[in-house]
XYZ file of C-alpha atoms in Angstrom:
420
model
C -170.821 -83.529 94.648
C -170.028 -79.803 94.943
C -170.735 -77.839 91.905
C -168.035 -75.561 90.514
C -165.394 -77.198 92.697
C -161.793 -77.513 92.137
C -160.135 -81.005 91.938
C -156.953 -81.436 93.805
C -154.973 -84.661 93.121
C -153.375 -86.059 96.117
C -151.001 -89.016 96.638
C -149.044 -90.174 99.691
C -146.071 -92.366 100.326
C -146.787 -95.811 101.825
C -145.279 -94.739 105.211
C -147.205 -91.474 105.186
C -143.999 -89.362 105.368
C -144.658 -87.053 102.330
C -147.875 -86.374 100.314
C -148.015 -84.635 96.862
C -150.924 -82.235 96.068
C -151.350 -81.060 92.452
C -154.096 -78.925 90.868
C -153.740 -80.534 87.473
C -151.978 -83.461 85.829
C -151.799 -82.179 82.186
C -149.260 -79.591 81.221
C -149.279 -78.042 77.748
C -146.195 -77.495 75.669
C -146.747 -74.105 73.991
C -143.673 -74.581 71.740
C -142.066 -71.422 73.328
C -142.713 -72.366 76.902
C -144.486 -75.051 79.071
C -146.992 -74.751 81.825
C -145.322 -74.679 85.176
C -145.689 -77.656 87.504
C -147.026 -76.191 90.704
C -147.859 -78.144 93.828
C -147.623 -78.675 97.500
C -145.571 -81.244 99.526
C -147.150 -82.045 102.977
C -144.614 -83.379 105.494
C -145.139 -85.754 108.484
C -142.502 -84.422 110.903
C -142.618 -87.565 112.947
C -141.717 -89.667 109.922
C -139.212 -87.351 108.288
C -137.327 -86.485 111.538
C -133.876 -85.145 110.695
C -133.763 -86.339 107.000
C -134.160 -84.361 103.932
C -137.049 -84.242 101.527
C -136.403 -83.986 97.725
C -138.821 -83.322 94.957
C -138.499 -83.432 91.128
C -139.928 -84.335 87.812
C -138.710 -87.613 86.392
C -139.157 -88.761 82.733
C -139.117 -92.456 82.079
C -138.568 -93.520 78.595
C -139.262 -97.193 77.833
C -138.240 -98.395 74.412
C -138.707 -102.118 74.738
C -140.887 -104.630 76.521
C -140.246 -105.192 80.208
C -140.653 -108.971 80.014
C -137.752 -109.080 77.547
C -135.338 -107.718 80.040
C -133.017 -110.652 80.762
C -129.348 -110.990 81.888
C -129.287 -107.543 83.333
C -130.469 -105.904 80.189
C -132.717 -102.915 80.598
C -134.938 -101.305 77.937
C -135.725 -98.277 80.215
C -134.174 -94.987 80.951
C -135.016 -92.510 83.629
C -133.948 -88.834 83.709
C -134.660 -86.176 86.314
C -135.626 -83.054 84.320
C -135.841 -81.089 87.499
C -134.815 -81.818 91.073
C -134.302 -80.014 94.340
C -134.269 -80.311 98.027
C -137.430 -78.841 99.540
C -136.836 -79.582 103.222
C -135.025 -78.359 105.065
C -134.495 -75.216 102.952
C -130.932 -74.574 101.867
C -129.208 -71.273 101.061
C -127.966 -70.434 97.604
C -129.392 -71.020 94.095
C -130.932 -74.366 93.240
C -128.781 -76.955 91.477
C -131.525 -77.928 89.116
C -131.752 -76.163 85.692
C -135.523 -76.662 85.605
C -136.264 -74.832 88.870
C -137.627 -71.502 87.939
C -138.258 -69.933 91.162
C -135.178 -70.883 93.287
C -134.982 -72.646 96.741
C -136.561 -69.686 98.686
C -139.902 -70.201 96.928
C -142.992 -68.520 98.270
C -146.720 -69.071 97.554
C -147.069 -67.162 94.334
C -150.318 -68.632 93.082
C -153.888 -68.917 94.214
C -153.652 -72.657 94.407
C -150.569 -72.417 96.722
C -152.226 -69.871 98.987
C -155.431 -71.857 99.277
C -153.722 -75.224 100.127
C -151.123 -73.696 102.380
C -153.937 -72.073 104.383
C -155.830 -75.449 104.526
C -152.873 -77.804 105.121
C -150.921 -75.951 107.786
C -147.283 -75.240 108.574
C -145.915 -78.518 107.362
C -146.937 -77.755 103.773
C -144.280 -76.618 101.402
C -144.857 -75.115 97.884
C -142.837 -76.090 94.906
C -142.795 -74.953 91.241
C -140.857 -76.433 88.262
C -140.608 -75.432 84.525
C -140.526 -78.360 82.063
C -137.994 -77.767 79.314
C -139.408 -77.532 75.749
C -136.776 -79.928 74.603
C -138.370 -82.800 76.576
C -140.506 -85.222 74.629
C -144.381 -85.410 74.693
C -146.113 -88.085 76.718
C -147.095 -91.193 74.649
C -147.749 -94.878 75.535
C -148.217 -97.963 73.486
C -151.540 -99.622 73.738
C -151.274 -102.818 75.847
C -151.857 -106.010 73.807
C -153.697 -109.003 75.030
C -153.038 -109.832 78.692
C -149.936 -107.609 78.865
C -150.075 -105.787 82.144
C -146.520 -104.515 82.460
C -145.319 -101.131 81.247
C -145.286 -100.656 77.467
C -143.137 -98.686 75.303
C -143.639 -94.930 75.656
C -142.635 -91.704 77.466
C -144.133 -91.132 81.047
C -143.684 -88.412 83.447
C -143.961 -88.353 87.275
C -143.641 -85.837 90.085
C -141.434 -87.738 92.468
C -140.955 -87.087 96.129
C -138.837 -89.101 98.467
C -137.121 -88.868 101.938
C -133.378 -89.534 102.277
C -130.409 -88.350 104.211
C -128.530 -87.167 101.208
C -129.085 -86.809 97.371
C -126.932 -89.808 96.729
C -128.567 -92.119 99.139
C -131.019 -94.638 97.644
C -134.337 -94.095 99.535
C -136.564 -96.731 100.884
C -139.404 -97.510 98.461
C -141.989 -96.881 101.242
C -140.979 -93.276 101.514
C -141.157 -92.569 97.760
C -144.296 -91.170 96.126
C -144.726 -90.979 92.301
C -147.633 -88.955 90.875
C -148.127 -89.457 87.151
C -148.497 -86.367 84.977
C -148.581 -85.743 81.243
C -146.959 -83.366 78.847
C -149.123 -82.611 75.919
C -149.294 -80.529 72.672
C -152.228 -78.886 71.016
C -152.342 -77.533 67.523
C -150.361 -74.394 67.097
C -151.957 -71.057 67.105
C -150.368 -70.135 63.811
C -152.028 -71.396 60.783
C -150.844 -74.638 59.019
C -151.564 -74.002 55.410
C -151.030 -75.913 52.368
C -152.680 -78.858 50.428
C -150.369 -81.873 50.643
C -150.080 -83.972 47.542
C -147.686 -86.569 46.114
C -147.487 -88.227 42.701
C -145.403 -90.960 41.132
C -145.180 -92.887 37.884
C -143.832 -96.380 37.156
C -143.004 -98.371 34.182
C -142.862 -102.150 34.168
C -140.182 -104.541 32.881
C -141.080 -106.380 29.589
C -143.990 -103.923 29.102
C -144.452 -100.531 27.544
C -146.279 -97.439 29.062
C -146.414 -96.143 32.591
C -148.927 -95.767 35.406
C -149.466 -92.381 36.934
C -150.676 -92.099 40.534
C -151.446 -88.891 42.440
C -152.935 -88.421 45.941
C -154.104 -85.109 47.297
C -155.475 -84.027 50.749
C -157.812 -81.157 51.150
C -155.670 -79.640 54.006
C -152.580 -80.364 56.070
C -153.845 -80.291 59.717
C -156.692 -82.515 60.866
C -158.277 -82.820 64.335
C -159.051 -86.050 66.095
C -162.364 -87.331 65.118
C -162.335 -85.306 61.786
C -162.905 -87.047 58.436
C -159.779 -87.103 56.208
C -160.497 -86.527 52.509
C -158.139 -88.173 50.108
C -158.469 -87.580 46.335
C -156.820 -90.244 44.185
C -156.173 -89.890 40.466
C -154.858 -92.865 38.465
C -153.895 -92.712 34.740
C -153.152 -96.040 33.234
C -151.083 -95.677 30.162
C -149.586 -99.139 30.357
C -150.643 -102.637 29.193
C -151.236 -103.653 32.812
C -154.664 -103.995 34.579
C -154.975 -102.606 38.108
C -157.051 -104.881 40.274
C -158.036 -102.516 43.076
C -156.960 -99.351 45.159
C -156.124 -99.287 48.784
C -155.963 -96.189 50.843
C -154.557 -96.344 54.502
C -153.775 -93.974 57.406
C -150.433 -95.028 58.813
C -149.215 -94.095 62.321
C -145.376 -93.779 62.296
C -143.444 -93.931 65.647
C -139.858 -92.812 65.340
C -138.037 -94.119 68.498
C -135.036 -91.693 68.865
C -133.007 -94.260 70.791
C -132.286 -96.083 67.562
C -130.637 -94.327 64.557
C -132.650 -96.357 61.955
C -135.996 -97.937 61.654
C -139.458 -96.678 62.378
C -142.503 -98.473 63.841
C -145.439 -98.239 61.467
C -149.116 -99.280 62.137
C -152.160 -98.999 59.910
C -154.780 -97.236 61.971
C -157.439 -96.922 59.220
C -157.876 -98.304 55.687
C -160.212 -98.605 52.754
C -159.884 -101.213 50.150
C -161.993 -100.141 47.133
C -162.918 -102.241 44.134
C -165.415 -99.714 42.880
C -164.855 -98.821 39.256
C -162.108 -101.431 39.110
C -160.361 -103.031 37.435
C -158.708 -100.127 35.799
C -158.117 -101.194 32.303
C -155.220 -100.001 30.081
C -155.734 -96.562 28.651
C -158.382 -95.546 31.303
C -158.487 -92.974 34.016
C -159.588 -93.396 37.604
C -160.590 -90.523 39.976
C -162.163 -91.081 43.396
C -162.365 -89.468 46.776
C -161.871 -91.632 49.949
C -163.015 -90.627 53.276
C -161.283 -92.019 56.384
C -161.565 -91.340 60.175
C -158.786 -92.928 62.219
C -159.774 -93.488 65.905
C -158.645 -95.704 68.846
C -161.867 -97.643 69.085
C -161.233 -99.529 65.747
C -157.572 -100.256 66.801
C -158.063 -101.724 70.310
C -156.809 -105.171 69.246
C -153.782 -104.000 67.207
C -150.276 -104.377 68.479
C -148.003 -101.328 68.360
C -150.590 -98.538 68.422
C -149.366 -95.487 70.307
C -152.014 -93.447 72.372
C -151.985 -90.072 74.108
C -152.958 -91.823 77.452
C -150.621 -93.164 80.167
C -152.781 -95.652 81.855
C -154.778 -93.349 84.115
C -156.947 -91.379 81.490
C -160.520 -91.954 80.529
C -161.424 -91.464 76.843
C -157.882 -91.707 75.522
C -157.278 -91.371 71.701
C -154.569 -91.982 69.210
C -151.359 -90.257 69.961
C -151.163 -86.737 68.370
C -148.554 -85.741 65.859
C -145.313 -84.540 67.576
C -144.309 -81.022 66.504
C -140.725 -79.975 67.001
C -139.960 -76.279 66.298
C -136.228 -76.660 66.650
C -134.924 -79.319 64.326
C -131.770 -79.733 66.614
C -134.157 -81.229 69.209
C -135.342 -84.069 66.911
C -132.448 -86.230 68.110
C -133.448 -85.817 71.737
C -134.527 -88.994 73.489
C -138.188 -89.799 73.056
C -140.829 -91.119 70.631
C -141.804 -88.786 67.689
C -145.326 -89.596 66.230
C -146.295 -88.777 62.638
C -149.069 -89.737 60.238
C -149.195 -90.362 56.660
C -151.685 -91.411 54.041
C -150.596 -94.340 51.830
C -152.172 -95.062 48.553
C -151.363 -98.392 46.853
C -152.330 -99.782 43.575
C -152.420 -103.583 43.154
C -151.488 -104.369 39.510
C -152.412 -107.705 38.188
C -149.738 -109.491 36.385
C -148.635 -113.094 35.692
C -145.000 -111.931 35.626
C -142.961 -113.684 38.422
C -140.986 -110.424 38.901
C -141.774 -108.653 42.145
C -142.369 -104.898 42.531
C -145.387 -104.497 40.315
C -147.419 -102.593 42.898
C -147.508 -98.730 42.783
C -147.719 -96.651 45.913
C -147.349 -93.122 47.092
C -147.181 -91.462 50.635
C -148.594 -88.203 51.840
C -147.787 -86.816 55.224
C -150.220 -84.903 57.354
C -150.705 -83.630 61.042
C -153.259 -85.049 63.378
C -153.718 -83.143 66.651
C -156.261 -81.760 69.149
C -157.232 -78.024 68.815
C -156.164 -75.631 71.459
C -159.114 -75.447 73.896
C -158.778 -71.700 74.418
C -158.793 -70.977 70.718
C -161.559 -73.380 70.038
C -163.889 -71.904 72.695
C -163.235 -68.423 71.255
C -164.149 -69.573 67.732
C -167.047 -71.721 68.957
C -165.604 -74.873 67.388
C -167.632 -78.164 67.800
C -164.593 -80.424 67.333
C -164.436 -82.782 70.317
C -161.450 -82.111 72.744
C -159.545 -84.697 74.690
C -161.531 -86.037 77.741
C -159.661 -87.095 80.808
C -159.950 -87.318 84.566
C -158.390 -83.874 84.745
C -161.622 -81.827 84.659
C -160.071 -78.411 85.239
C -160.088 -75.207 83.330
C -157.121 -74.902 80.903
C -155.706 -71.443 81.018
C -152.323 -69.803 80.375
C -150.032 -69.583 83.347
C -149.647 -65.911 82.620
C -153.173 -65.204 83.304
C -154.754 -64.474 86.780
C -154.898 -67.774 88.447
C -157.780 -66.526 90.744
C -160.199 -67.299 87.821
C -158.904 -70.886 87.426
C -160.022 -72.394 90.709
C -163.047 -72.181 92.947
C -163.141 -71.913 96.716
C -164.403 -75.510 97.096
C -161.727 -78.170 96.994
C -162.286 -81.866 96.233
C -159.309 -84.108 97.012
C -158.818 -87.030 94.660
C -156.725 -89.501 96.586
C -154.794 -91.620 93.927
C -153.847 -95.246 94.440
C -150.378 -96.316 94.922
C -148.295 -97.635 91.897
C -145.291 -100.031 91.896
C -141.905 -98.250 92.051
C -139.261 -100.467 90.489
C -136.245 -98.404 91.331
C -135.206 -94.902 92.142
C -131.965 -93.644 90.413
C -129.298 -91.937 92.517
C -129.042 -88.148 92.051
C -125.573 -86.733 91.704
């Protein structure tokens, strides 16, 4: 293995007509802009002949199980965020709103120059800018022997050969290279000490039960311990059997106007200093650390991986700076602490339990800010072992002169939508 080398991700169509080269597969949403998707398309002139070559970024949103698709029903939507004809070059501005550099694009980065020099005259550069309104990549963890695509949002750089944009290409001339759109914790401070309180009285009984839950901060990093302070004041004639504190992952699927998918990813059921008798006070701190290793066998857990990552973790909280974008298609992930008191009663009436919910943010720290501050919080580990830098910086410091080509395996292409 060559030290200080640059990994280049490569994927070819089955007929070898086109090949995609990318320098990285993770693109960061900085809330005000996104990292540009830069790459190279290598053509096989003998296979392409007089046809056109198109390239774009497609977002695939699956909001239901693939095995449940019967009678023509589909739980999957595909949308080209950016799309253009890369060969032969056409005059005039690009028809894609996500194309930042236009049709007459030149090699404007170190990676472009290096690959163009190595691949020859049949290599064509491209550059796209992902819109900030597009959702973040998430995927539901496969359950049991489930091998088909699960619910989630996935991105692909798609290149294909066709005679016209409206022609359905042959599957052997289509290549899809999976990428991810991710978010890190914002650079601005997220201050505050979240807390929530409630009180409840019971039918046929006097007095109330007061419950308060407080967190030490609002933003937590993956792998960091969450401290929950619980205060219970029992001024009723009821006896509280035990206290349960849980970390709940909430997935809001924007395709539906109501209903959220909730899964408990960490919990503590404490009977210490219990039962809480009438007239007594209970105060205790709970420490919880949600991680994916303890939720492998649970159904409905969303992760930040898309099937090709190593060391994936729970999906991070989705931050939307513009509230008008919350109704955009996608899956919004949030987290909350739920504290529940189990009240003992012989009464047949339901609703004796007392609960309170405290929201918080769970994300990865920004690698650049963490390196500057010397943070020891573990970062996301994936197959993309490249240096993460802002696209406004000098790209000559991002890559080395030695290139290692990672030839990715082919994946099944179900269908390619027509582009109008």
